[in-house]
mmCIF file of N, CA, C and O in Angstrom:
data_model
loop_
_atom_site.group_PDB
_atom_site.id
_atom_site.type_symbol
_atom_site.label_atom_id
_atom_site.label_comp_id
_atom_site.label_asym_id
_atom_site.label_seq_id
_atom_site.Cartn_x
_atom_site.Cartn_y
_atom_site.Cartn_z
ATOM 1 N N UNK A 21 0.840 -1.171 0.000
ATOM 2 C CA UNK A 21 0.000 0.000 0.000
ATOM 3 C C UNK A 21 0.886 1.235 0.000
ATOM 4 O O UNK A 21 1.960 1.237 0.571
ATOM 5 N N UNK A 22 0.393 2.251 -0.610
ATOM 6 C CA UNK A 22 1.133 3.501 -0.699
ATOM 7 C C UNK A 22 0.275 4.627 -0.159
ATOM 8 O O UNK A 22 -0.945 4.570 -0.193
ATOM 9 N N UNK A 23 0.940 5.644 0.336
ATOM 10 C CA UNK A 23 0.226 6.807 0.846
ATOM 11 C C UNK A 23 0.252 7.894 -0.220
ATOM 12 O O UNK A 23 1.297 8.243 -0.742
ATOM 13 N N UNK A 24 -0.906 8.421 -0.553
ATOM 14 C CA UNK A 24 -1.008 9.461 -1.559
ATOM 15 C C UNK A 24 -1.997 10.507 -1.072
ATOM 16 O O UNK A 24 -3.162 10.205 -0.831
ATOM 17 N N UNK A 25 -1.519 11.734 -0.886
ATOM 18 C CA UNK A 25 -2.366 12.852 -0.432
ATOM 19 C C UNK A 25 -3.103 12.513 0.863
ATOM 20 O O UNK A 25 -4.292 12.764 1.018
ATOM 21 N N UNK A 26 -2.386 11.860 1.775
ATOM 22 C CA UNK A 26 -2.962 11.561 3.078
ATOM 23 C C UNK A 26 -3.840 10.329 3.137
ATOM 24 O O UNK A 26 -4.355 9.990 4.187
ATOM 25 N N UNK A 27 -4.040 9.650 2.016
ATOM 26 C CA UNK A 27 -4.868 8.445 2.003
ATOM 27 C C UNK A 27 -4.036 7.262 1.547
ATOM 28 O O UNK A 27 -3.122 7.395 0.757
ATOM 29 N N UNK A 28 -4.391 6.087 2.066
ATOM 30 C CA UNK A 28 -3.704 4.864 1.655
ATOM 31 C C UNK A 28 -4.371 4.323 0.398
ATOM 32 O O UNK A 28 -5.589 4.208 0.337
ATOM 33 N N UNK A 29 -3.567 3.995 -0.599
ATOM 34 C CA UNK A 29 -4.087 3.419 -1.837
ATOM 35 C C UNK A 29 -3.352 2.121 -2.116
ATOM 36 O O UNK A 29 -2.230 1.921 -1.669
ATOM 37 N N UNK A 30 -3.992 1.241 -2.842
ATOM 38 C CA UNK A 30 -3.371 -0.032 -3.202
ATOM 39 C C UNK A 30 -2.297 0.208 -4.267
ATOM 40 O O UNK A 30 -2.392 1.128 -5.067
ATOM 41 N N UNK A 31 -1.296 -0.635 -4.264
ATOM 42 C CA UNK A 31 -0.229 -0.540 -5.256
ATOM 43 C C UNK A 31 -0.762 -0.987 -6.619
ATOM 44 O O UNK A 31 -1.727 -1.743 -6.710
ATOM 45 N N UNK A 32 -0.123 -0.517 -7.663
ATOM 46 C CA UNK A 32 -0.538 -0.920 -9.007
ATOM 47 C C UNK A 32 -0.122 -2.367 -9.272
ATOM 48 O O UNK A 32 0.643 -2.955 -8.510
ATOM 49 N N UNK A 33 -0.597 -2.922 -10.372
ATOM 50 C CA UNK A 33 -0.305 -4.313 -10.710
ATOM 51 C C UNK A 33 1.179 -4.586 -10.844
ATOM 52 O O UNK A 33 1.684 -5.620 -10.419
ATOM 53 N N UNK A 34 1.915 -3.651 -11.436
ATOM 54 C CA UNK A 34 3.361 -3.830 -11.606
ATOM 55 C C UNK A 34 4.056 -3.844 -10.248
ATOM 56 O O UNK A 34 4.950 -4.656 -10.015
ATOM 57 N N UNK A 35 3.619 -2.955 -9.347
ATOM 58 C CA UNK A 35 4.217 -2.910 -8.013
ATOM 59 C C UNK A 35 3.943 -4.200 -7.245
ATOM 60 O O UNK A 35 4.798 -4.687 -6.511
ATOM 61 N N UNK A 36 2.753 -4.740 -7.418
ATOM 62 C CA UNK A 36 2.409 -5.991 -6.733
ATOM 63 C C UNK A 36 3.305 -7.122 -7.230
ATOM 64 O O UNK A 36 3.792 -7.927 -6.441
ATOM 65 N N UNK A 37 3.546 -7.172 -8.532
ATOM 66 C CA UNK A 37 4.395 -8.227 -9.092
ATOM 67 C C UNK A 37 5.811 -8.124 -8.533
ATOM 68 O O UNK A 37 6.394 -9.124 -8.122
ATOM 69 N N UNK A 38 6.355 -6.920 -8.490
ATOM 70 C CA UNK A 38 7.707 -6.713 -7.966
ATOM 71 C C UNK A 38 7.745 -7.053 -6.475
ATOM 72 O O UNK A 38 8.674 -7.707 -6.000
ATOM 73 N N UNK A 39 6.722 -6.637 -5.739
ATOM 74 C CA UNK A 39 6.675 -6.924 -4.302
ATOM 75 C C UNK A 39 6.590 -8.422 -4.046
ATOM 76 O O UNK A 39 7.242 -8.944 -3.133
ATOM 77 N N UNK A 40 5.816 -9.121 -4.855
ATOM 78 C CA UNK A 40 5.688 -10.568 -4.704
ATOM 79 C C UNK A 40 7.014 -11.260 -4.990
ATOM 80 O O UNK A 40 7.409 -12.185 -4.270
ATOM 81 N N UNK A 41 7.708 -10.818 -6.030
ATOM 82 C CA UNK A 41 9.015 -11.407 -6.344
ATOM 83 C C UNK A 41 10.010 -11.154 -5.216
ATOM 84 O O UNK A 41 10.786 -12.041 -4.843
ATOM 85 N N UNK A 42 9.988 -9.955 -4.651
ATOM 86 C CA UNK A 42 10.879 -9.626 -3.534
ATOM 87 C C UNK A 42 10.558 -10.494 -2.330
ATOM 88 O O UNK A 42 11.461 -11.039 -1.673
ATOM 89 N N UNK A 43 9.273 -10.633 -2.017
ATOM 90 C CA UNK A 43 8.849 -11.456 -0.886
ATOM 91 C C UNK A 43 9.280 -12.903 -1.077
ATOM 92 O O UNK A 43 9.824 -13.526 -0.158
ATOM 93 N N UNK A 44 9.046 -13.442 -2.279
ATOM 94 C CA UNK A 44 9.431 -14.834 -2.550
ATOM 95 C C UNK A 44 10.940 -15.023 -2.432
ATOM 96 O O UNK A 44 11.401 -16.044 -1.917
ATOM 97 N N UNK A 45 11.705 -14.050 -2.899
ATOM 98 C CA UNK A 45 13.159 -14.125 -2.758
ATOM 99 C C UNK A 45 13.584 -14.115 -1.301
ATOM 100 O O UNK A 45 14.480 -14.859 -0.890
ATOM 101 N N UNK A 46 12.940 -13.265 -0.494
ATOM 102 C CA UNK A 46 13.250 -13.208 0.937
ATOM 103 C C UNK A 46 12.919 -14.527 1.620
ATOM 104 O O UNK A 46 13.710 -15.034 2.433
ATOM 105 N N UNK A 47 11.758 -15.097 1.315
ATOM 106 C CA UNK A 47 11.361 -16.363 1.934
ATOM 107 C C UNK A 47 12.337 -17.468 1.560
ATOM 108 O O UNK A 47 12.729 -18.287 2.397
ATOM 109 N N UNK A 48 12.763 -17.491 0.299
ATOM 110 C CA UNK A 48 13.716 -18.505 -0.141
ATOM 111 C C UNK A 48 15.049 -18.346 0.601
ATOM 112 O O UNK A 48 15.624 -19.327 1.077
ATOM 113 N N UNK A 49 15.530 -17.113 0.721
ATOM 114 C CA UNK A 49 16.795 -16.861 1.430
ATOM 115 C C UNK A 49 16.677 -17.217 2.910
ATOM 116 O O UNK A 49 17.589 -17.809 3.496
ATOM 117 N N UNK A 50 15.543 -16.880 3.516
ATOM 118 C CA UNK A 50 15.338 -17.199 4.929
ATOM 119 C C UNK A 50 15.273 -18.705 5.148
ATOM 120 O O UNK A 50 15.807 -19.223 6.142
ATOM 121 N N UNK A 51 14.656 -19.414 4.226
ATOM 122 C CA UNK A 51 14.569 -20.872 4.332
ATOM 123 C C UNK A 51 15.958 -21.497 4.267
ATOM 124 O O UNK A 51 16.316 -22.330 5.115
ATOM 125 N N UNK A 52 16.748 -21.108 3.261
ATOM 126 C CA UNK A 52 18.097 -21.664 3.140
ATOM 127 C C UNK A 52 18.976 -21.239 4.313
ATOM 128 O O UNK A 52 19.807 -22.019 4.794
ATOM 129 N N UNK A 53 18.794 -20.033 4.809
ATOM 130 C CA UNK A 53 19.553 -19.584 5.977
ATOM 131 C C UNK A 53 19.234 -20.399 7.214
ATOM 132 O O UNK A 53 20.124 -20.747 8.001
ATOM 133 N N UNK A 54 17.958 -20.724 7.390
ATOM 134 C CA UNK A 54 17.547 -21.543 8.531
ATOM 135 C C UNK A 54 18.135 -22.947 8.434
ATOM 136 O O UNK A 54 18.648 -23.488 9.421
ATOM 137 N N UNK A 55 18.090 -23.516 7.252
ATOM 138 C CA UNK A 55 18.663 -24.856 7.047
ATOM 139 C C UNK A 55 20.166 -24.833 7.332
ATOM 140 O O UNK A 55 20.692 -25.725 8.014
ATOM 141 N N UNK A 56 20.851 -23.808 6.833
ATOM 142 C CA UNK A 56 22.304 -23.694 7.069
ATOM 143 C C UNK A 56 22.603 -23.578 8.559
ATOM 144 O O UNK A 56 23.549 -24.193 9.061
ATOM 145 N N UNK A 57 21.792 -22.802 9.291
ATOM 146 C CA UNK A 57 22.006 -22.662 10.743
ATOM 147 C C UNK A 57 21.840 -23.995 11.461
ATOM 148 O O UNK A 57 22.622 -24.318 12.362
ATOM 149 N N UNK A 58 20.829 -24.764 11.072
ATOM 150 C CA UNK A 58 20.625 -26.068 11.704
ATOM 151 C C UNK A 58 21.791 -27.012 11.400
ATOM 152 O O UNK A 58 22.249 -27.748 12.282
ATOM 153 N N UNK A 59 22.293 -27.005 10.184
ATOM 154 C CA UNK A 59 23.420 -27.864 9.814
ATOM 155 C C UNK A 59 24.664 -27.471 10.605
ATOM 156 O O UNK A 59 25.374 -28.325 11.150
ATOM 157 N N UNK A 60 24.920 -26.174 10.688
ATOM 158 C CA UNK A 60 26.090 -25.696 11.441
ATOM 159 C C UNK A 60 25.944 -26.042 12.919
ATOM 160 O O UNK A 60 26.900 -26.505 13.555
ATOM 161 N N UNK A 61 24.748 -25.818 13.473
ATOM 162 C CA UNK A 61 24.524 -26.142 14.888
ATOM 163 C C UNK A 61 24.705 -27.634 15.147
ATOM 164 O O UNK A 61 25.313 -28.026 16.160
ATOM 165 N N UNK A 62 24.222 -28.473 14.256
ATOM 166 C CA UNK A 62 24.404 -29.926 14.420
ATOM 167 C C UNK A 62 25.869 -30.285 14.359
ATOM 168 O O UNK A 62 26.349 -31.153 15.111
ATOM 169 N N UNK A 63 26.625 -29.629 13.463
ATOM 170 C CA UNK A 63 28.064 -29.885 13.391
ATOM 171 C C UNK A 63 28.784 -29.481 14.665
ATOM 172 O O UNK A 63 29.673 -30.209 15.155
ATOM 173 N N UNK A 64 28.419 -28.352 15.226
ATOM 174 C CA UNK A 64 29.035 -27.887 16.481
ATOM 175 C C UNK A 64 28.697 -28.845 17.621
ATOM 176 O O UNK A 64 29.573 -29.207 18.426
ATOM 177 N N UNK A 65 27.450 -29.264 17.692
ATOM 178 C CA UNK A 65 27.048 -30.204 18.742
ATOM 179 C C UNK A 65 27.811 -31.524 18.578
ATOM 180 O O UNK A 65 28.284 -32.098 19.570
ATOM 181 N N UNK A 66 27.970 -31.984 17.345
ATOM 182 C CA UNK A 66 28.719 -33.226 17.096
ATOM 183 C C UNK A 66 30.181 -33.065 17.515
ATOM 184 O O UNK A 66 30.759 -33.995 18.091
ATOM 185 N N UNK A 67 30.788 -31.911 17.230
ATOM 186 C CA UNK A 67 32.168 -31.680 17.638
ATOM 187 C C UNK A 67 32.320 -31.639 19.151
ATOM 188 O O UNK A 67 33.279 -32.190 19.707
ATOM 189 N N UNK A 68 31.378 -30.998 19.805
ATOM 190 C CA UNK A 68 31.444 -30.898 21.269
ATOM 191 C C UNK A 68 31.215 -32.275 21.910
ATOM 192 O O UNK A 68 31.872 -32.631 22.894
ATOM 193 N N UNK A 69 30.324 -33.066 21.328
ATOM 194 C CA UNK A 69 29.992 -34.384 21.891
ATOM 195 C C UNK A 69 31.130 -35.393 21.705
ATOM 196 O O UNK A 69 31.235 -36.349 22.477
ATOM 197 N N UNK A 70 31.991 -35.167 20.722
ATOM 198 C CA UNK A 70 33.028 -36.170 20.494
ATOM 199 C C UNK A 70 34.268 -35.921 21.320
ATOM 200 O O UNK A 70 34.478 -34.987 21.961
#
């Protein structure tokens, strides 16, 4: 949503497409980041346990 002359208006179709692509990219990066953190944490726990 965008603010125009004091009122909130919906974004245009092009803006929605760009926003959706940005959101999907963020979700993908967050997913891979979470997986990487779990792998690293498991490796650290394995090193400490041995």
